[in-house]
Amino acid sequence: MKTKLSIAALLTTACFTPAFAGSMNEPAAAPAPTVAAADWAGSYGGLSLGYGSGMYDQGVSALNQDGPNIDVDGLMVGLNYGRNYQNGNTVYGFDIGVSTGVDGIAPVNTWGDMWGCGSGECNIDIEGLVTLRGRYGELTNDGKTLFYGSAGLAAARYVGGIYNSDQQGVTETNIGFTAGVGVEHMLQSNISIFGEANYVDLGTLDFGTNGGSERYDGEGAFFTARFGVNYHF
């Protein structure tokens, strides 16, 4: 009888020992899945709506002759085309933008140190703006939002000076530079929205003559804030 009981006890121990041993060690947690970056590579095009604001100092800068300050501002509507390249969470590329510009007028009898709006209003009108920029940015961990910086060339068609005088110029073109920062978010695989702030310096804007060998001109710059949507293809 004792022998039978011993055999039964051994069988019972053998059956239940693996279960108890296994319960002492919990299974290892599976590694968290890696989130793949969204695909930003390829071409895109879009449109934007923004606002620009700045100031230009009129006068004859070559002779250090100051005139009145002209505040410029205005609503800006634009189109853009660009191309992205991607390496992991890094996105870089270029874009080309075309937009309306900013303008401003100072009333008659507004004066600076040596020049003033005697014969008519002092004016600056940046009729159109074209930019060619490089872009470089980093994606957030989910790959849907891009923070970027940009810099490049800016060119504009403009006219300005003092109405009803030799200082009023004709429409001309000037080239300068632009730099800015922005954020873009991918709503769908081919639709994104963006917002950015930019600084635009077009250099010295030449207007009419000053009655001598130098040009009447404007020196200044302006800032823009714009928001838009891009279609990726």
PDB file of C-alpha atoms in Angstrom, residues 6 16 39 44 60-61 76 82 100 102 110 115 142 145 159 166 194 209 211 215 226:
ATOM      1  CA  SER A   6       4.545   6.785  -3.173  1.00  0.00           C
ATOM      2  CA  PHE A  16       2.190  19.855 -11.503  1.00  0.00           C
ATOM      3  CA  ASP A  39       6.364  59.447 -47.148  1.00  0.00           C
ATOM      4  CA  TYR A  44       3.895  69.180 -54.510  1.00  0.00           C
ATOM      5  CA  VAL A  60      19.060 109.429 -51.620  1.00  0.00           C
ATOM      6  CA  SER A  61      20.970 106.761 -49.722  1.00  0.00           C
ATOM      7  CA  MET A  76      -0.730  88.465 -50.078  1.00  0.00           C
ATOM      8  CA  GLY A  82       8.281  72.365 -54.733  1.00  0.00           C
ATOM      9  CA  THR A 100       1.226  89.542 -54.714  1.00  0.00           C
ATOM     10  CA  VAL A 102       2.844  94.946 -50.238  1.00  0.00           C
ATOM     11  CA  THR A 110       5.210 114.320 -44.991  1.00  0.00           C
ATOM     12  CA  TRP A 115      13.363 115.083 -48.646  1.00  0.00           C
ATOM     13  CA  ASP A 142       4.791  59.973 -35.951  1.00  0.00           C
ATOM     14  CA  THR A 145       4.437  66.998 -38.899  1.00  0.00           C
ATOM     15  CA  VAL A 159       7.481 101.142 -58.479  1.00  0.00           C
ATOM     16  CA  ASP A 166      11.276 113.545 -61.092  1.00  0.00           C
ATOM     17  CA  PHE A 194       1.326  74.729 -43.563  1.00  0.00           C
ATOM     18  CA  THR A 209      16.278 110.963 -60.138  1.00  0.00           C
ATOM     19  CA  GLY A 211      18.114 116.160 -59.924  1.00  0.00           C
ATOM     20  CA  ARG A 215      18.812 107.963 -57.752  1.00  0.00           C
ATOM     21  CA  ARG A 226       1.258  82.954 -44.645  1.00  0.00           C
TER      22      ARG A 226
END
